[in-house]
Coordinates of C-alpha atoms and ligand atoms in Angstrom, one line a residue:
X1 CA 0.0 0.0 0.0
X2 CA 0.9 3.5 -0.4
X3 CA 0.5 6.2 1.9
X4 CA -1.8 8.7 0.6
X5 CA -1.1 11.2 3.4
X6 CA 2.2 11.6 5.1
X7 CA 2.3 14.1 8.2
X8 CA 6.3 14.2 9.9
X9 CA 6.8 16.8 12.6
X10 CA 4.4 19.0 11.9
X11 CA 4.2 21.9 14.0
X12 CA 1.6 25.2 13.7
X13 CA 1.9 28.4 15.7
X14 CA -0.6 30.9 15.8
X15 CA 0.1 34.0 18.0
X16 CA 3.0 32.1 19.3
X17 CA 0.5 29.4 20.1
X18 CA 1.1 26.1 19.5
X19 CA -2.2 24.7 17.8
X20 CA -0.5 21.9 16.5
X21 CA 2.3 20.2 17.9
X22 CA 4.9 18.1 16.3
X23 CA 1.8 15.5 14.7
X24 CA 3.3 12.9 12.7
X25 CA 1.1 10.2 10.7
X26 CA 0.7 8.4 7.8
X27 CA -2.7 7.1 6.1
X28 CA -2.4 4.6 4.0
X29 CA -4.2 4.9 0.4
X30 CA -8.2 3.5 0.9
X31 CA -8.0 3.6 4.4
X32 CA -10.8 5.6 6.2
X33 CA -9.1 7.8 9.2
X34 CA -10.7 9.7 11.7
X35 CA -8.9 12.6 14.1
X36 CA -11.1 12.7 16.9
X37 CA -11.1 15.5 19.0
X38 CA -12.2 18.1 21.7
X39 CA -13.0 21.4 19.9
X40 CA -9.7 23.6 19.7
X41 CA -7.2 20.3 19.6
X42 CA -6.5 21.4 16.2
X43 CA -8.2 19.5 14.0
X44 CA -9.6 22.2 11.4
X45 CA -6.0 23.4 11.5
X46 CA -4.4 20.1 10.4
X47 CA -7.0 19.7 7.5
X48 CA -6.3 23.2 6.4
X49 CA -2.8 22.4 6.2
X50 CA -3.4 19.4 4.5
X51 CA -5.6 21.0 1.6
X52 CA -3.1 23.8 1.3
X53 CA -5.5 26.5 3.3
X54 CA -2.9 27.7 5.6
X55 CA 1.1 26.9 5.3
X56 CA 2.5 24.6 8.4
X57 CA 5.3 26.3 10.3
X58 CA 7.5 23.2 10.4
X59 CA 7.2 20.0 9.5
X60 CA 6.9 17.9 5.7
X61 CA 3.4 17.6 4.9
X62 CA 2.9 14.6 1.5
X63 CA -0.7 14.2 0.3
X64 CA -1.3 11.8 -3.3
X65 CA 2.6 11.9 -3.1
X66 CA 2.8 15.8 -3.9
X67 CA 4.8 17.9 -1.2
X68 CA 1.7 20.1 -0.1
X69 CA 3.8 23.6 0.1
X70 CA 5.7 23.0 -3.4
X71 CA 3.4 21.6 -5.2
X72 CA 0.5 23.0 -4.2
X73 CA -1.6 23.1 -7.3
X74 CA -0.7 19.0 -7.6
X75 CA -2.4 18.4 -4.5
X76 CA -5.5 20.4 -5.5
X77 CA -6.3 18.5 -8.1
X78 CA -6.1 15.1 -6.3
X79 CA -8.2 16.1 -2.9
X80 CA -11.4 17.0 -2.3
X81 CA -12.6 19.0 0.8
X82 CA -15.4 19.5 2.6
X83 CA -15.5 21.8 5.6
X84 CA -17.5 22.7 8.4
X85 CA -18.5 26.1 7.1
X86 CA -20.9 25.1 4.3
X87 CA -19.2 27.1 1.6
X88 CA -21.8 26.8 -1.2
X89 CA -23.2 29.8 -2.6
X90 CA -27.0 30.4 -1.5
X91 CA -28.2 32.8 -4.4
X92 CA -26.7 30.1 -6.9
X93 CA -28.9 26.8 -7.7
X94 CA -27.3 23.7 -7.0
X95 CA -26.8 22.9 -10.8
X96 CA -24.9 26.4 -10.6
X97 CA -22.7 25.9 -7.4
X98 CA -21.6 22.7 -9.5
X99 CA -21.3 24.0 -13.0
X100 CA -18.8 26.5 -11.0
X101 CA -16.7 24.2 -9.6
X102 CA -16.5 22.1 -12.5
X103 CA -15.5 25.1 -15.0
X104 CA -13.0 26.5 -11.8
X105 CA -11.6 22.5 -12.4
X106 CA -11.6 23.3 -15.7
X107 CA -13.3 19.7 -16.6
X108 CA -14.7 20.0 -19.7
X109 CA -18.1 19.3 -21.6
X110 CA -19.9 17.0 -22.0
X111 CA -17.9 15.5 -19.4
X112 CA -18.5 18.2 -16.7
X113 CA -22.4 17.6 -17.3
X114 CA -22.3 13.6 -17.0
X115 CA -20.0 14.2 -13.8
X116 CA -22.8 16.5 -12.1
X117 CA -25.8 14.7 -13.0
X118 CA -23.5 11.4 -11.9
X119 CA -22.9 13.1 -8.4
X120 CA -26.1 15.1 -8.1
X121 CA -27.9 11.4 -8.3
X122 CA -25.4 10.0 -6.0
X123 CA -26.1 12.3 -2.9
X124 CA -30.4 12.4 -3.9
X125 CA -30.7 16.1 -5.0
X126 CA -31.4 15.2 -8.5
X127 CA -34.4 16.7 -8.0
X128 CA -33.2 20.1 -6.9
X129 CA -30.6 20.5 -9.3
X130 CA -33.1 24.1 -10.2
X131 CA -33.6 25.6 -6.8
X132 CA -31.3 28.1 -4.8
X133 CA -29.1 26.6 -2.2
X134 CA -30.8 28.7 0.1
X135 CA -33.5 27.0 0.2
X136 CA -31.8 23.3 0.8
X137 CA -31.7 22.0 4.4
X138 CA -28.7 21.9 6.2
X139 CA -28.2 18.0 5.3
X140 CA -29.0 18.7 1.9
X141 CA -26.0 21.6 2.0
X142 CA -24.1 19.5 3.3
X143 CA -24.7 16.3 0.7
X144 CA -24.1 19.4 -2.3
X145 CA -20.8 20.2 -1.0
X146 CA -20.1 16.6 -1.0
X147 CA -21.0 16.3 -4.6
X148 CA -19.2 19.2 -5.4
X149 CA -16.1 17.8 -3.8
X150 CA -16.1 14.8 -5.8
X151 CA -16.8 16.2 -9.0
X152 CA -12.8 16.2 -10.2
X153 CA -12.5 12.6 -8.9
X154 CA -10.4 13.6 -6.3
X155 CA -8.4 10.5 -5.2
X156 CA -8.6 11.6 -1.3
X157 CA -11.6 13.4 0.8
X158 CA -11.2 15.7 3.3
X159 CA -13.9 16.5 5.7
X160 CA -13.8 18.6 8.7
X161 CA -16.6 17.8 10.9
X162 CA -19.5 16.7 8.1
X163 CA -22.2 16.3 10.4
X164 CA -21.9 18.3 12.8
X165 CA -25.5 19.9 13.7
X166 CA -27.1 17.7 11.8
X167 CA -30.2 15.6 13.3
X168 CA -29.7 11.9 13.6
X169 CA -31.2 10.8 10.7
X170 CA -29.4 13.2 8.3
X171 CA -26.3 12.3 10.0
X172 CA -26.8 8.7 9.3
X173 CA -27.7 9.0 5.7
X174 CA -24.5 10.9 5.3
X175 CA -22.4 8.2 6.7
X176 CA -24.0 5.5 4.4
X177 CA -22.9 8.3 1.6
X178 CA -19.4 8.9 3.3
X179 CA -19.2 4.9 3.8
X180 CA -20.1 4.1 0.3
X181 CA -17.2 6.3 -1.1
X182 CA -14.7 4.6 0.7
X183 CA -15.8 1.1 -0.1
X184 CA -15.7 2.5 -3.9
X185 CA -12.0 2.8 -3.0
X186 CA -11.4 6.6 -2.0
X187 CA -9.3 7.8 1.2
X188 CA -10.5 9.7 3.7
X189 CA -9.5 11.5 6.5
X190 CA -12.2 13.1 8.6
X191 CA -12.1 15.0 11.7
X192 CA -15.0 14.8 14.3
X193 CA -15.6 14.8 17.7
X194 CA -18.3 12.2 17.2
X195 CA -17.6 9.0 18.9
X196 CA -20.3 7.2 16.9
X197 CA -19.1 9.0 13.7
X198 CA -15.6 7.1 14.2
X199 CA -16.8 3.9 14.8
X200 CA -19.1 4.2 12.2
X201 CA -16.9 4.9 9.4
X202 CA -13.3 4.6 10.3
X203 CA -10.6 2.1 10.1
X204 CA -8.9 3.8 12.4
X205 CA -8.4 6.5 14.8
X206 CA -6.1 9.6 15.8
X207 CA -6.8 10.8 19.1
X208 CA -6.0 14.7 19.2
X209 CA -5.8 16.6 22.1
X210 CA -4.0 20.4 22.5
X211 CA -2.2 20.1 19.1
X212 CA -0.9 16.4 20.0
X213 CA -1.4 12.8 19.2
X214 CA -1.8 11.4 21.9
X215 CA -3.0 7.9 20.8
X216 CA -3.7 6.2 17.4
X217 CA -4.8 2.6 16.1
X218 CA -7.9 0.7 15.4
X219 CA -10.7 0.7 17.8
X220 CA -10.3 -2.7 18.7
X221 CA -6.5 -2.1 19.3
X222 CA -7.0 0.7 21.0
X223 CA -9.7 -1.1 23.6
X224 CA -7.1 -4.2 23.6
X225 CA -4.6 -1.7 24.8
X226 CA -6.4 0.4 27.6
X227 CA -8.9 -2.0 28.6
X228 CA -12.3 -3.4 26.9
X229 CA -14.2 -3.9 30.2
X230 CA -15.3 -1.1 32.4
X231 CA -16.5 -0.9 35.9
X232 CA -18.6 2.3 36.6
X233 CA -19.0 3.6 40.0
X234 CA -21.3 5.9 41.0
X235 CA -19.5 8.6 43.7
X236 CA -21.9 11.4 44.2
X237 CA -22.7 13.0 41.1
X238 CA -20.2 11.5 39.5
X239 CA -19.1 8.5 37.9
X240 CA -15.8 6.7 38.9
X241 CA -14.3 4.8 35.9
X242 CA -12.0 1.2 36.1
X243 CA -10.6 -0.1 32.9
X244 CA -10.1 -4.0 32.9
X245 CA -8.3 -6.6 30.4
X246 CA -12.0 -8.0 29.5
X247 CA -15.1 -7.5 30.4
X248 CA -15.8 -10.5 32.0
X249 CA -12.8 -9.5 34.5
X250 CA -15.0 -6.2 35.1
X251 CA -18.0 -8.7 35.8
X252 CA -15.9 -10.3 37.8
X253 CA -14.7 -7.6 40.0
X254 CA -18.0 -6.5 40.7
X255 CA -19.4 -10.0 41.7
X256 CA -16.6 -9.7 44.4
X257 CA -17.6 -6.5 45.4
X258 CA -19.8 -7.2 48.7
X259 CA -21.8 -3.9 48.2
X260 CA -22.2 -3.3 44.8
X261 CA -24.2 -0.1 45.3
X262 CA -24.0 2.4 42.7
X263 CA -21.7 0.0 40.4
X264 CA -22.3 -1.3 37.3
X265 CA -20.0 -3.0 34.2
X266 CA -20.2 -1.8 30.1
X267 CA -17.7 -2.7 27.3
X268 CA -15.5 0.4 27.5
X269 CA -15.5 2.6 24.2
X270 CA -13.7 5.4 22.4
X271 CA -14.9 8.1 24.3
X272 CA -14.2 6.2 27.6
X273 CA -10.5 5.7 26.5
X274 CA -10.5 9.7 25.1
X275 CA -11.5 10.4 29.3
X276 CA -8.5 8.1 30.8
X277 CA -6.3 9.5 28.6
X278 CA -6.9 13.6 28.8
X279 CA -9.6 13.2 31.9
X280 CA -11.8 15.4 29.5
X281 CA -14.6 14.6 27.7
X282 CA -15.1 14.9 24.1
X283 CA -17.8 17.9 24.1
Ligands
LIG1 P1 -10.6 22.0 16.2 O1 -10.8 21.9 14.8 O2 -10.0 20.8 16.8 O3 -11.8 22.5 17.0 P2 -8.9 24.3 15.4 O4 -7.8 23.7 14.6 O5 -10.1 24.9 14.8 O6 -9.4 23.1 16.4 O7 -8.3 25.3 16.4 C1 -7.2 25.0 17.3 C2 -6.8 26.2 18.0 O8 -6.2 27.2 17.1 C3 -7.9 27.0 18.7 O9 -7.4 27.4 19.9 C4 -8.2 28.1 17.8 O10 -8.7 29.2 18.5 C5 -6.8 28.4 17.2 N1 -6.9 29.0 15.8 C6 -7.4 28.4 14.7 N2 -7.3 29.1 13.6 C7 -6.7 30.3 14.0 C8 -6.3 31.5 13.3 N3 -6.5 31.7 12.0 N4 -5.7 32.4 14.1 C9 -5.4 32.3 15.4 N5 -5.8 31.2 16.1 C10 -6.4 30.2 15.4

């Protein structure tokens, strides 16, 4: 496999703050990453990096083997990018916000028109290819800037957050579209602070707290690692959390508990791990 993005060192200062700090990791071409996150770990900042938005201050940053700060335009034309602010044009019909993008791609006709009917169908807004953005819902925005993004056939996708405020239902139907893409073969790297949104779609996770990486591996290697039984204790207000090899030790531990008050056991998950590890939570 080749890696499709390469991160080594990469360091990002703003106002002599470090946002990002010395993140190194590589995502292999297909794969489906997620950096999971608290908001302000620097997430948005290492995408923007990544999709040549904003230049790192030190490091050596690869995407689709192109150097991201020398060859720039390279990488443009192998990514595509969705981020959290919905950036299509609200005055502009859909069919519009895509006829843009294709001509800014320079893709030509009839090619440019296939491609946008081809996308249009595959996020279900067919049907409004005529009306103004404006009046689209937010899922719907948000499935159009999908579209949009895939209309070059970018080779990786980028998406900062792609559900966030969206209700559940929209939410899920954009995974099954996120999902889909990768099966069809495409890499992405998404950020979220989503639990769900991780385990729902990626093959593996970056956890990113104040600029660092502090932990990265599959979901199962990760539970392996820190424990995939849990015993929760109720002190107060407040729950007390114990990792354990297996759950069945947790079980265990609390049958030999002679008051067992306030205690119960769960399969740890991500967002219990993302606690032990930063003693945070993820919102
Ligand atoms: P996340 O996406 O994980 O929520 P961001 O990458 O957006 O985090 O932000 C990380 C930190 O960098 C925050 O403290 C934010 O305020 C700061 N930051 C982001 N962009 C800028 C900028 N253009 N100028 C100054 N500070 C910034």
């Amino acid at each position: 496999m080749t890696a499709a993005v390469s991160i080594q060192n990469v360091h990002k200062v703003y106002n002599n703050v470090p946002v990002v700090n010395n993140l190194s990791l590589t995502i292999q071409s297909g794969e489906s990453f997620g950096l999971l996150g608290p908001n302000g770990a620097g997430k948005s900042t290492t995408i923007r990096m990544l999709t040549t938005l904003t230049e790192p201050s030190d490091g050596h940053l690869v995407v689709a083997g192109h150097d991201v700060q020398r060859q720039a335009t390279e990488v443009r034309r192998e990514i595509g990018v969705v981020l959290q602010q919905t950036s299509v044009d609200g005055d502009l019909s859909v069919w519009e916000n895509m006829e843009l993008h294709g001509r800014m791609h320079h893709i030509p006709n009839p090619q440019r028109q296939r491609r946008i009917n081809q996308w249009l169908e595959f996020v279900e807004l067919s049907d409004r290819r005529d009306d103004k953005v404006k009046t689209l819902s937010g899922g719907m925005k948000r499935r159009l800037q999908i579209a949009r993004a895939l209309l070059h056939e970018p080779k990786i996708l980028f998406l900062d957050e792609p559900t966030v405020g969206l209700d559940p239902q929209t939410r899920r139907r954009l995974w099954e579209i996120i999902r889909g893409l990768n099966q069809q073969g495409m890499t992405m790297l998404l950020t979220t602070h989503y639990m769900e949104e991780v385990e729902y779609l990626c093959h593996r996770v970056g956890i990113l707290d104040q600029g660092q990486l502090i932990e990265a591996g599959t979901l199962p290697e990760l539970r392996r690692k820190h424990g995939e039984g849990l015993v929760m204790t109720q002190q107060g207000d407040r729950w007390h959390y114990q990792f354990f090899p297996t759950l069945q030790a947790a079980n265990q531990y609390l049958e030999q508990q002679p008051d067992k008050t306030g205690m119960m056991t769960r399969p740890s998950n991500l967002e219990d791990i993302f606690v032990e590890l930063t003693g945070r939570n993820l919102d």
